[in-house]
PDB file of C-alpha atoms in Angstrom:
ATOM      1  CA  MET A   1      -0.087  -0.144  -0.324  1.00  0.00           C
ATOM      2  CA  PRO A   2       1.626   3.250  -0.741  1.00  0.00           C
ATOM      3  CA  VAL A   3       2.330   5.540   1.887  1.00  0.00           C
ATOM      4  CA  PHE A   4       2.608   9.561   1.127  1.00  0.00           C
ATOM      5  CA  GLN A   5       4.822  11.272   3.863  1.00  0.00           C
ATOM      6  CA  VAL A   6       4.008  14.822   4.456  1.00  0.00           C
ATOM      7  CA  PRO A   7       5.581  17.732   6.485  1.00  0.00           C
ATOM      8  CA  GLY A   8       2.088  19.088   6.886  1.00  0.00           C
ATOM      9  CA  GLY A   9      -1.500  18.476   6.789  1.00  0.00           C
ATOM     10  CA  ASN A  10      -2.490  20.838   3.782  1.00  0.00           C
ATOM     11  CA  LEU A  11      -2.355  18.783   0.443  1.00  0.00           C
ATOM     12  CA  LEU A  12      -3.777  18.140  -2.802  1.00  0.00           C
ATOM     13  CA  LEU A  13      -5.538  14.825  -2.627  1.00  0.00           C
ATOM     14  CA  VAL A  14      -6.090  13.445  -6.254  1.00  0.00           C
ATOM     15  CA  VAL A  15      -8.430  10.267  -6.484  1.00  0.00           C
ATOM     16  CA  GLU A  16      -8.170   8.797 -10.390  1.00  0.00           C
ATOM     17  CA  GLY A  17     -10.786   6.725 -12.164  1.00  0.00           C
ATOM     18  CA  ARG A  18     -10.965   4.711 -15.351  1.00  0.00           C
ATOM     19  CA  THR A  19     -13.681   2.257 -16.809  1.00  0.00           C
ATOM     20  CA  VAL A  20     -13.563  -1.270 -15.445  1.00  0.00           C
ATOM     21  CA  ASP A  21     -17.016  -2.560 -17.118  1.00  0.00           C
ATOM     22  CA  GLY A  22     -17.038   0.232 -20.421  1.00  0.00           C
ATOM     23  CA  LEU A  23     -18.826   2.896 -18.304  1.00  0.00           C
ATOM     24  CA  PRO A  24     -16.860   5.821 -17.351  1.00  0.00           C
ATOM     25  CA  PRO A  25     -16.503   6.920 -13.727  1.00  0.00           C
ATOM     26  CA  ALA A  26     -19.780   8.660 -12.338  1.00  0.00           C
ATOM     27  CA  VAL A  27     -19.143  12.589 -12.156  1.00  0.00           C
ATOM     28  CA  GLY A  28     -20.773  13.506  -8.580  1.00  0.00           C
ATOM     29  CA  GLY A  29     -19.248  14.234  -5.350  1.00  0.00           C
ATOM     30  CA  TYR A  30     -22.066  15.044  -2.542  1.00  0.00           C
ATOM     31  CA  THR A  31     -25.252  16.161  -4.277  1.00  0.00           C
ATOM     32  CA  THR A  32     -28.186  17.891  -2.975  1.00  0.00           C
ATOM     33  CA  PRO A  33     -30.385  16.110  -2.927  1.00  0.00           C
ATOM     34  CA  PRO A  34     -28.310  13.067  -2.475  1.00  0.00           C
ATOM     35  CA  ASN A  35     -28.168  10.177  -4.840  1.00  0.00           C
ATOM     36  CA  PRO A  36     -31.766   8.409  -5.061  1.00  0.00           C
ATOM     37  CA  VAL A  37     -30.225   5.260  -4.910  1.00  0.00           C
ATOM     38  CA  ASP A  38     -28.251   5.125  -1.724  1.00  0.00           C
ATOM     39  CA  GLY A  39     -27.763   8.788  -0.813  1.00  0.00           C
ATOM     40  CA  ARG A  40     -24.087   8.263  -1.248  1.00  0.00           C
ATOM     41  CA  PRO A  41     -21.549  10.448  -3.444  1.00  0.00           C
ATOM     42  CA  ASP A  42     -19.827   8.778  -6.433  1.00  0.00           C
ATOM     43  CA  ILE A  43     -16.523   9.203  -5.011  1.00  0.00           C
ATOM     44  CA  GLN A  44     -16.723   7.098  -1.656  1.00  0.00           C
ATOM     45  CA  ILE A  45     -13.610   7.942   0.271  1.00  0.00           C
ATOM     46  CA  GLU A  46     -13.227   7.712   3.919  1.00  0.00           C
ATOM     47  CA  THR A  47     -10.376   8.097   6.522  1.00  0.00           C
ATOM     48  CA  THR A  48      -9.254   6.484   9.739  1.00  0.00           C
ATOM     49  CA  GLN A  49      -8.260   9.673  11.315  1.00  0.00           C
ATOM     50  CA  PRO A  50     -10.561  12.648  11.631  1.00  0.00           C
ATOM     51  CA  LEU A  51      -9.562  15.903   9.180  1.00  0.00           C
ATOM     52  CA  GLY A  52      -9.959  19.006  11.054  1.00  0.00           C
ATOM     53  CA  LYS A  53     -11.739  18.992  13.762  1.00  0.00           C
ATOM     54  CA  GLY A  54     -13.338  15.676  12.972  1.00  0.00           C
ATOM     55  CA  SER A  55     -17.061  17.169  12.880  1.00  0.00           C
ATOM     56  CA  ALA A  56     -19.739  14.770  12.053  1.00  0.00           C
ATOM     57  CA  ALA A  57     -21.579  17.542  10.500  1.00  0.00           C
ATOM     58  CA  VAL A  58     -22.258  16.743   6.745  1.00  0.00           C
ATOM     59  CA  CYS A  59     -20.412  19.248   4.345  1.00  0.00           C
ATOM     60  CA  ASP A  60     -19.562  21.678   6.844  1.00  0.00           C
ATOM     61  CA  ASP A  61     -16.503  23.083   4.704  1.00  0.00           C
ATOM     62  CA  GLY A  62     -17.116  26.932   5.172  1.00  0.00           C
ATOM     63  CA  LEU A  63     -18.101  26.857   1.196  1.00  0.00           C
ATOM     64  CA  HIS A  64     -21.458  24.942   0.858  1.00  0.00           C
ATOM     65  CA  ALA A  65     -24.737  25.947   2.409  1.00  0.00           C
ATOM     66  CA  PRO A  66     -25.454  26.637   5.279  1.00  0.00           C
ATOM     67  CA  VAL A  67     -21.653  28.301   5.311  1.00  0.00           C
ATOM     68  CA  SER A  68     -20.299  27.580   8.782  1.00  0.00           C
ATOM     69  CA  ALA A  69     -16.564  27.664  10.318  1.00  0.00           C
ATOM     70  CA  GLY A  70     -16.264  24.243   9.021  1.00  0.00           C
ATOM     71  CA  GLY A  71     -15.390  21.231  11.201  1.00  0.00           C
ATOM     72  CA  GLY A  72     -13.450  18.798   9.148  1.00  0.00           C
ATOM     73  CA  VAL A  73     -14.284  15.318   8.384  1.00  0.00           C
ATOM     74  CA  PHE A  74     -15.788  12.405  10.775  1.00  0.00           C
ATOM     75  CA  ALA A  75     -13.352   9.232  10.909  1.00  0.00           C
ATOM     76  CA  ILE A  76     -14.079   5.818  10.494  1.00  0.00           C
ATOM     77  CA  PRO A  77     -11.550   4.143  12.446  1.00  0.00           C
ATOM     78  CA  ILE A  78     -11.854   0.751  10.790  1.00  0.00           C
ATOM     79  CA  PRO A  79     -12.673   0.835   6.958  1.00  0.00           C
ATOM     80  CA  ASP A  80     -16.201  -0.099   6.114  1.00  0.00           C
ATOM     81  CA  PHE A  81     -18.744   1.075   3.399  1.00  0.00           C
ATOM     82  CA  SER A  82     -21.709  -0.761   5.104  1.00  0.00           C
ATOM     83  CA  PHE A  83     -25.103   1.005   4.888  1.00  0.00           C
ATOM     84  CA  ASP A  84     -25.139   2.695   8.142  1.00  0.00           C
ATOM     85  CA  SER A  85     -26.175   6.498   8.431  1.00  0.00           C
ATOM     86  CA  THR A  86     -23.178   7.735  10.296  1.00  0.00           C
ATOM     87  CA  ILE A  87     -20.890   6.111   7.607  1.00  0.00           C
ATOM     88  CA  THR A  88     -23.221   7.768   4.704  1.00  0.00           C
ATOM     89  CA  ASP A  89     -22.657  11.062   6.450  1.00  0.00           C
ATOM     90  CA  ALA A  90     -18.839  10.617   6.939  1.00  0.00           C
ATOM     91  CA  LEU A  91     -18.936   9.575   2.959  1.00  0.00           C
ATOM     92  CA  ASN A  92     -20.931  12.627   1.906  1.00  0.00           C
ATOM     93  CA  ASP A  93     -18.881  14.942   4.175  1.00  0.00           C
ATOM     94  CA  PHE A  94     -15.501  13.785   2.695  1.00  0.00           C
ATOM     95  CA  GLY A  95     -16.989  13.594  -0.774  1.00  0.00           C
ATOM     96  CA  CYS A  96     -18.751  17.473  -0.545  1.00  0.00           C
ATOM     97  CA  ARG A  97     -14.777  18.672  -0.905  1.00  0.00           C
ATOM     98  CA  PHE A  98     -14.226  17.094  -4.247  1.00  0.00           C
ATOM     99  CA  GLU A  99     -14.480  18.543  -7.697  1.00  0.00           C
ATOM    100  CA  PHE A 100     -14.713  16.386 -10.602  1.00  0.00           C
ATOM    101  CA  HIS A 101     -12.394  16.899 -13.891  1.00  0.00           C
ATOM    102  CA  ILE A 102     -12.367  15.047 -16.845  1.00  0.00           C
ATOM    103  CA  SER A 103      -9.369  14.948 -19.911  1.00  0.00           C
ATOM    104  CA  ASN A 104      -8.302  18.523 -20.790  1.00  0.00           C
ATOM    105  CA  ASP A 105      -9.504  19.773 -17.311  1.00  0.00           C
ATOM    106  CA  GLN A 106      -7.108  17.998 -14.549  1.00  0.00           C
ATOM    107  CA  CYS A 107      -6.282  19.628 -11.519  1.00  0.00           C
ATOM    108  CA  THR A 108      -2.924  18.138 -12.036  1.00  0.00           C
ATOM    109  CA  THR A 109      -0.263  19.269 -14.521  1.00  0.00           C
ATOM    110  CA  CYS A 110       2.688  17.289 -16.001  1.00  0.00           C
ATOM    111  CA  GLY A 111       6.134  19.237 -16.623  1.00  0.00           C
ATOM    112  CA  ASP A 112       5.678  22.753 -17.428  1.00  0.00           C
ATOM    113  CA  ALA A 113       3.016  23.083 -14.670  1.00  0.00           C
ATOM    114  CA  VAL A 114       0.427  24.351 -17.218  1.00  0.00           C
ATOM    115  CA  THR A 115      -0.429  21.653 -19.321  1.00  0.00           C
ATOM    116  CA  PRO A 116      -3.085  19.402 -17.487  1.00  0.00           C
ATOM    117  CA  CYS A 117      -2.560  15.269 -17.279  1.00  0.00           C
ATOM    118  CA  PHE A 118      -3.492  12.400 -15.663  1.00  0.00           C
ATOM    119  CA  ARG A 119      -0.890  10.561 -13.278  1.00  0.00           C
ATOM    120  CA  GLY A 120      -2.499   7.094 -13.803  1.00  0.00           C
ATOM    121  CA  VAL A 121      -2.760   4.884 -16.923  1.00  0.00           C
ATOM    122  CA  GLY A 122      -5.725   4.767 -18.359  1.00  0.00           C
ATOM    123  CA  SER A 123      -7.446   7.284 -16.363  1.00  0.00           C
ATOM    124  CA  GLN A 124     -10.658   9.073 -17.478  1.00  0.00           C
ATOM    125  CA  ALA A 125     -11.270  11.186 -14.806  1.00  0.00           C
ATOM    126  CA  GLN A 126     -10.035  13.211 -11.504  1.00  0.00           C
ATOM    127  CA  PHE A 127     -11.605  13.874  -8.105  1.00  0.00           C
ATOM    128  CA  CYS A 128      -9.505  16.667  -6.642  1.00  0.00           C
ATOM    129  CA  ASN A 129      -9.591  18.009  -2.822  1.00  0.00           C
ATOM    130  CA  LYS A 130      -7.512  20.545  -1.485  1.00  0.00           C
ATOM    131  CA  ALA A 131      -7.112  19.270   2.089  1.00  0.00           C
ATOM    132  CA  VAL A 132      -6.445  22.736   3.590  1.00  0.00           C
ATOM    133  CA  ASN A 133      -7.454  24.446   6.701  1.00  0.00           C
ATOM    134  CA  LEU A 134     -10.848  23.162   7.763  1.00  0.00           C
ATOM    135  CA  ALA A 135     -10.143  19.534   6.513  1.00  0.00           C
ATOM    136  CA  ALA A 136      -6.423  19.376   6.991  1.00  0.00           C
ATOM    137  CA  PHE A 137      -4.609  15.857   7.785  1.00  0.00           C
ATOM    138  CA  ASN A 138      -3.925  15.922  11.391  1.00  0.00           C
ATOM    139  CA  PRO A 139      -0.259  14.410  12.555  1.00  0.00           C
ATOM    140  CA  GLY A 140       0.191  10.710  12.481  1.00  0.00           C
ATOM    141  CA  ASP A 141      -1.044   7.828   9.756  1.00  0.00           C
ATOM    142  CA  SER A 142      -4.666   8.146   8.226  1.00  0.00           C
ATOM    143  CA  LEU A 143      -5.661   5.206   6.098  1.00  0.00           C
ATOM    144  CA  LEU A 144      -7.766   6.458   3.157  1.00  0.00           C
ATOM    145  CA  THR A 145     -10.096   4.086   1.180  1.00  0.00           C
ATOM    146  CA  VAL A 146     -11.711   5.088  -1.633  1.00  0.00           C
ATOM    147  CA  ARG A 147     -14.111   3.277  -4.355  1.00  0.00           C
ATOM    148  CA  LEU A 148     -15.847   5.342  -7.274  1.00  0.00           C
ATOM    149  CA  ARG A 149     -19.337   4.472  -9.208  1.00  0.00           C
ATOM    150  CA  ASP A 150     -19.766   4.324 -12.765  1.00  0.00           C
ATOM    151  CA  GLN A 151     -22.437   6.334 -14.729  1.00  0.00           C
ATOM    152  CA  GLU A 152     -24.768   3.411 -14.271  1.00  0.00           C
ATOM    153  CA  GLY A 153     -24.448   3.023 -10.513  1.00  0.00           C
ATOM    154  CA  ASN A 154     -21.740   0.170 -10.321  1.00  0.00           C
ATOM    155  CA  ILE A 155     -19.581   0.460  -7.496  1.00  0.00           C
ATOM    156  CA  GLY A 156     -15.801  -0.249  -8.441  1.00  0.00           C
ATOM    157  CA  PRO A 157     -13.262  -1.843  -6.377  1.00  0.00           C
ATOM    158  CA  THR A 158     -11.495  -0.104  -3.300  1.00  0.00           C
ATOM    159  CA  ALA A 159      -8.189   1.437  -3.385  1.00  0.00           C
ATOM    160  CA  GLN A 160      -5.940   2.698  -0.166  1.00  0.00           C
ATOM    161  CA  ILE A 161      -3.331   4.725   0.646  1.00  0.00           C
ATOM    162  CA  VAL A 162      -1.804   5.919   3.967  1.00  0.00           C
ATOM    163  CA  VAL A 163      -1.159   9.865   4.209  1.00  0.00           C
ATOM    164  CA  ARG A 164       1.589  10.332   7.309  1.00  0.00           C
ATOM    165  CA  VAL A 165       1.842  13.597   8.555  1.00  0.00           C
ATOM    166  CA  THR A 166       5.175  14.134  10.362  1.00  0.00           C
ATOM    167  CA  THR A 167       5.506  16.604  13.256  1.00  0.00           C
ATOM    168  CA  PRO A 168       8.903  18.493  13.792  1.00  0.00           C
ATOM    169  CA  THR A 169      11.251  16.944  16.284  1.00  0.00           C
ATOM    170  CA  PRO A 170      11.126  19.773  19.036  1.00  0.00           C
ATOM    171  CA  THR A 171      14.128  21.471  19.862  1.00  0.00           C
ATOM    172  CA  PRO A 172      15.612  22.566  23.569  1.00  0.00           C
TER     173      PRO A 172
END
Protein backbone atom coordinates (compact mmCIF):
# COMPACT_ATOMS: atom_id res chain seq x y z
CA MET A 1 0.00 0.00 0.00
CA PRO A 2 1.42 3.42 -0.94
CA VAL A 3 2.45 5.71 1.93
CA PHE A 4 2.67 9.45 1.29
CA GLN A 5 4.69 11.27 3.93
CA VAL A 6 4.14 15.01 4.18
CA PRO A 7 5.45 17.61 6.65
CA GLY A 8 2.05 19.26 7.14
CA GLY A 9 -1.60 18.32 6.76
CA ASN A 10 -2.43 20.67 3.88
CA LEU A 11 -2.14 18.87 0.55
CA LEU A 12 -3.78 18.28 -2.83
CA LEU A 13 -5.47 14.89 -2.73
CA VAL A 14 -6.27 13.44 -6.18
CA VAL A 15 -8.31 10.31 -6.90
CA GLU A 16 -8.22 9.10 -10.48
CA GLY A 17 -10.62 6.63 -12.03
CA ARG A 18 -11.03 4.65 -15.18
CA THR A 19 -13.60 2.31 -16.57
CA VAL A 20 -13.45 -1.36 -15.66
CA ASP A 21 -16.80 -2.35 -17.16
CA GLY A 22 -16.97 -0.11 -20.24
CA LEU A 23 -18.75 2.73 -18.43
CA PRO A 24 -16.91 5.91 -17.38
CA PRO A 25 -16.77 7.03 -13.77
CA ALA A 26 -19.76 9.03 -12.56
CA VAL A 27 -19.24 12.72 -11.97
CA GLY A 28 -20.83 13.56 -8.66
CA GLY A 29 -19.35 14.19 -5.29
CA TYR A 30 -21.87 15.15 -2.66
CA THR A 31 -25.14 16.19 -4.28
CA THR A 32 -28.26 17.90 -3.03
CA PRO A 33 -30.55 16.06 -2.91
CA PRO A 34 -28.41 12.99 -2.22
CA ASN A 35 -28.16 10.20 -4.79
CA PRO A 36 -31.63 8.60 -4.91
CA VAL A 37 -30.21 5.07 -5.06
CA ASP A 38 -28.32 5.03 -1.76
CA GLY A 39 -27.84 8.64 -0.61
CA ARG A 40 -24.08 8.42 -1.20
CA PRO A 41 -21.68 10.35 -3.45
CA ASP A 42 -20.06 8.90 -6.58
CA ILE A 43 -16.65 9.23 -4.93
CA GLN A 44 -16.83 7.25 -1.70
CA ILE A 45 -13.79 8.01 0.41
CA GLU A 46 -13.21 7.63 4.11
CA THR A 47 -10.38 8.15 6.55
CA THR A 48 -9.40 6.30 9.71
CA GLN A 49 -8.30 9.54 11.39
CA PRO A 50 -10.37 12.73 11.54
CA LEU A 51 -9.55 15.60 9.22
CA GLY A 52 -9.57 19.04 10.78
CA LYS A 53 -11.74 18.98 13.90
CA GLY A 54 -13.44 15.75 12.80
CA SER A 55 -16.96 17.15 12.96
CA ALA A 56 -19.83 14.75 12.23
CA ALA A 57 -21.73 17.51 10.38
CA VAL A 58 -22.08 16.88 6.64
CA CYS A 59 -20.37 19.27 4.26
CA ASP A 60 -19.34 21.79 6.91
CA ASP A 61 -16.53 22.99 4.69
CA GLY A 62 -17.23 26.70 5.00
CA LEU A 63 -18.40 26.84 1.36
CA HIS A 64 -21.63 24.86 1.06
CA ALA A 65 -24.93 25.97 2.56
CA PRO A 66 -25.36 26.50 5.37
CA VAL A 67 -22.02 28.27 5.42
CA SER A 68 -20.28 27.66 8.72
CA ALA A 69 -16.83 27.88 10.20
CA GLY A 70 -16.19 24.29 9.16
CA GLY A 71 -15.30 21.33 11.27
CA GLY A 72 -13.50 18.77 9.13
CA VAL A 73 -14.33 15.17 8.28
CA PHE A 74 -15.51 12.48 10.70
CA ALA A 75 -13.28 9.39 10.91
CA ILE A 76 -14.33 5.79 10.26
CA PRO A 77 -11.72 4.00 12.43
CA ILE A 78 -11.94 0.69 10.51
CA PRO A 79 -12.61 0.93 6.75
CA ASP A 80 -16.29 0.14 6.28
CA PHE A 81 -18.79 0.88 3.50
CA SER A 82 -21.78 -0.80 5.13
CA PHE A 83 -25.13 0.97 4.90
CA ASP A 84 -25.12 2.84 8.17
CA SER A 85 -26.20 6.48 8.44
CA THR A 86 -22.96 7.48 10.20
CA ILE A 87 -20.87 6.02 7.38
CA THR A 88 -23.11 7.56 4.70
CA ASP A 89 -22.76 10.96 6.42
CA ALA A 90 -18.95 10.60 6.58
CA LEU A 91 -18.83 9.64 2.86
CA ASN A 92 -20.97 12.64 1.93
CA ASP A 93 -18.92 14.95 4.14
CA PHE A 94 -15.61 13.93 2.56
CA GLY A 95 -17.17 13.68 -0.93
CA CYS A 96 -18.51 17.24 -0.87
CA ARG A 97 -14.95 18.52 -0.69
CA PHE A 98 -13.99 17.05 -4.08
CA GLU A 99 -14.31 18.54 -7.57
CA PHE A 100 -14.72 16.35 -10.64
CA HIS A 101 -12.39 16.84 -13.62
CA ILE A 102 -12.17 15.10 -17.00
CA SER A 103 -9.54 14.96 -19.76
CA ASN A 104 -8.10 18.39 -20.59
CA ASP A 105 -9.61 19.78 -17.38
CA GLN A 106 -7.47 18.02 -14.77
CA CYS A 107 -6.43 19.60 -11.51
CA THR A 108 -2.90 18.24 -11.92
CA THR A 109 -0.27 19.32 -14.43
CA CYS A 110 2.76 17.67 -15.97
CA GLY A 111 6.17 19.14 -16.60
CA ASP A 112 5.48 22.77 -17.46
CA ALA A 113 2.93 23.44 -14.66
CA VAL A 114 0.23 24.45 -17.18
CA THR A 115 -0.35 21.31 -19.26
CA PRO A 116 -3.10 19.24 -17.62
CA CYS A 117 -2.49 15.51 -17.35
CA PHE A 118 -3.59 12.36 -15.60
CA ARG A 119 -1.05 10.52 -13.47
CA GLY A 120 -2.42 6.99 -13.74
CA VAL A 121 -2.32 4.87 -16.89
CA GLY A 122 -5.78 4.75 -18.48
CA SER A 123 -7.32 7.29 -16.11
CA GLN A 124 -10.42 9.03 -17.44
CA ALA A 125 -11.41 11.26 -14.56
CA GLN A 126 -10.01 12.99 -11.51
CA PHE A 127 -11.64 13.92 -8.24
CA CYS A 128 -9.54 16.65 -6.62
CA ASN A 129 -9.60 17.86 -3.02
CA LYS A 130 -7.46 20.53 -1.53
CA ALA A 131 -7.20 19.23 2.03
CA VAL A 132 -6.43 22.55 3.62
CA ASN A 133 -7.33 24.47 6.74
CA LEU A 134 -10.79 23.19 7.73
CA ALA A 135 -10.09 19.60 6.71
CA ALA A 136 -6.31 19.28 6.95
CA PHE A 137 -4.78 15.94 7.82
CA ASN A 138 -3.77 15.70 11.46
CA PRO A 139 -0.34 14.40 12.59
CA GLY A 140 0.13 10.65 12.32
CA ASP A 141 -1.13 8.04 9.84
CA SER A 142 -4.49 8.28 8.11
CA LEU A 143 -5.59 5.25 6.08
CA LEU A 144 -7.75 6.43 3.18
CA THR A 145 -10.04 3.95 1.45
CA VAL A 146 -11.83 4.99 -1.72
CA ARG A 147 -14.11 3.53 -4.37
CA LEU A 148 -15.90 5.13 -7.30
CA ARG A 149 -19.31 4.63 -8.86
CA ASP A 150 -19.71 4.45 -12.65
CA GLN A 151 -22.44 6.20 -14.65
CA GLU A 152 -24.77 3.20 -14.31
CA GLY A 153 -24.42 3.12 -10.53
CA ASN A 154 -21.99 0.20 -10.28
CA ILE A 155 -19.45 0.48 -7.45
CA GLY A 156 -15.83 -0.25 -8.34
CA PRO A 157 -13.12 -1.89 -6.27
CA THR A 158 -11.52 -0.15 -3.30
CA ALA A 159 -8.06 1.39 -3.27
CA GLN A 160 -6.09 2.48 -0.22
CA ILE A 161 -3.23 4.81 0.65
CA VAL A 162 -1.73 6.08 3.88
CA VAL A 163 -1.16 9.80 4.39
CA ARG A 164 1.53 10.20 7.05
CA VAL A 165 1.81 13.69 8.51
CA THR A 166 5.08 14.11 10.31
CA THR A 167 5.66 16.50 13.16
CA PRO A 168 8.92 18.34 13.66
CA THR A 169 11.21 17.16 16.41
CA PRO A 170 11.09 19.63 19.27
CA THR A 171 14.29 21.52 19.87
CA PRO A 172 15.38 22.48 23.39
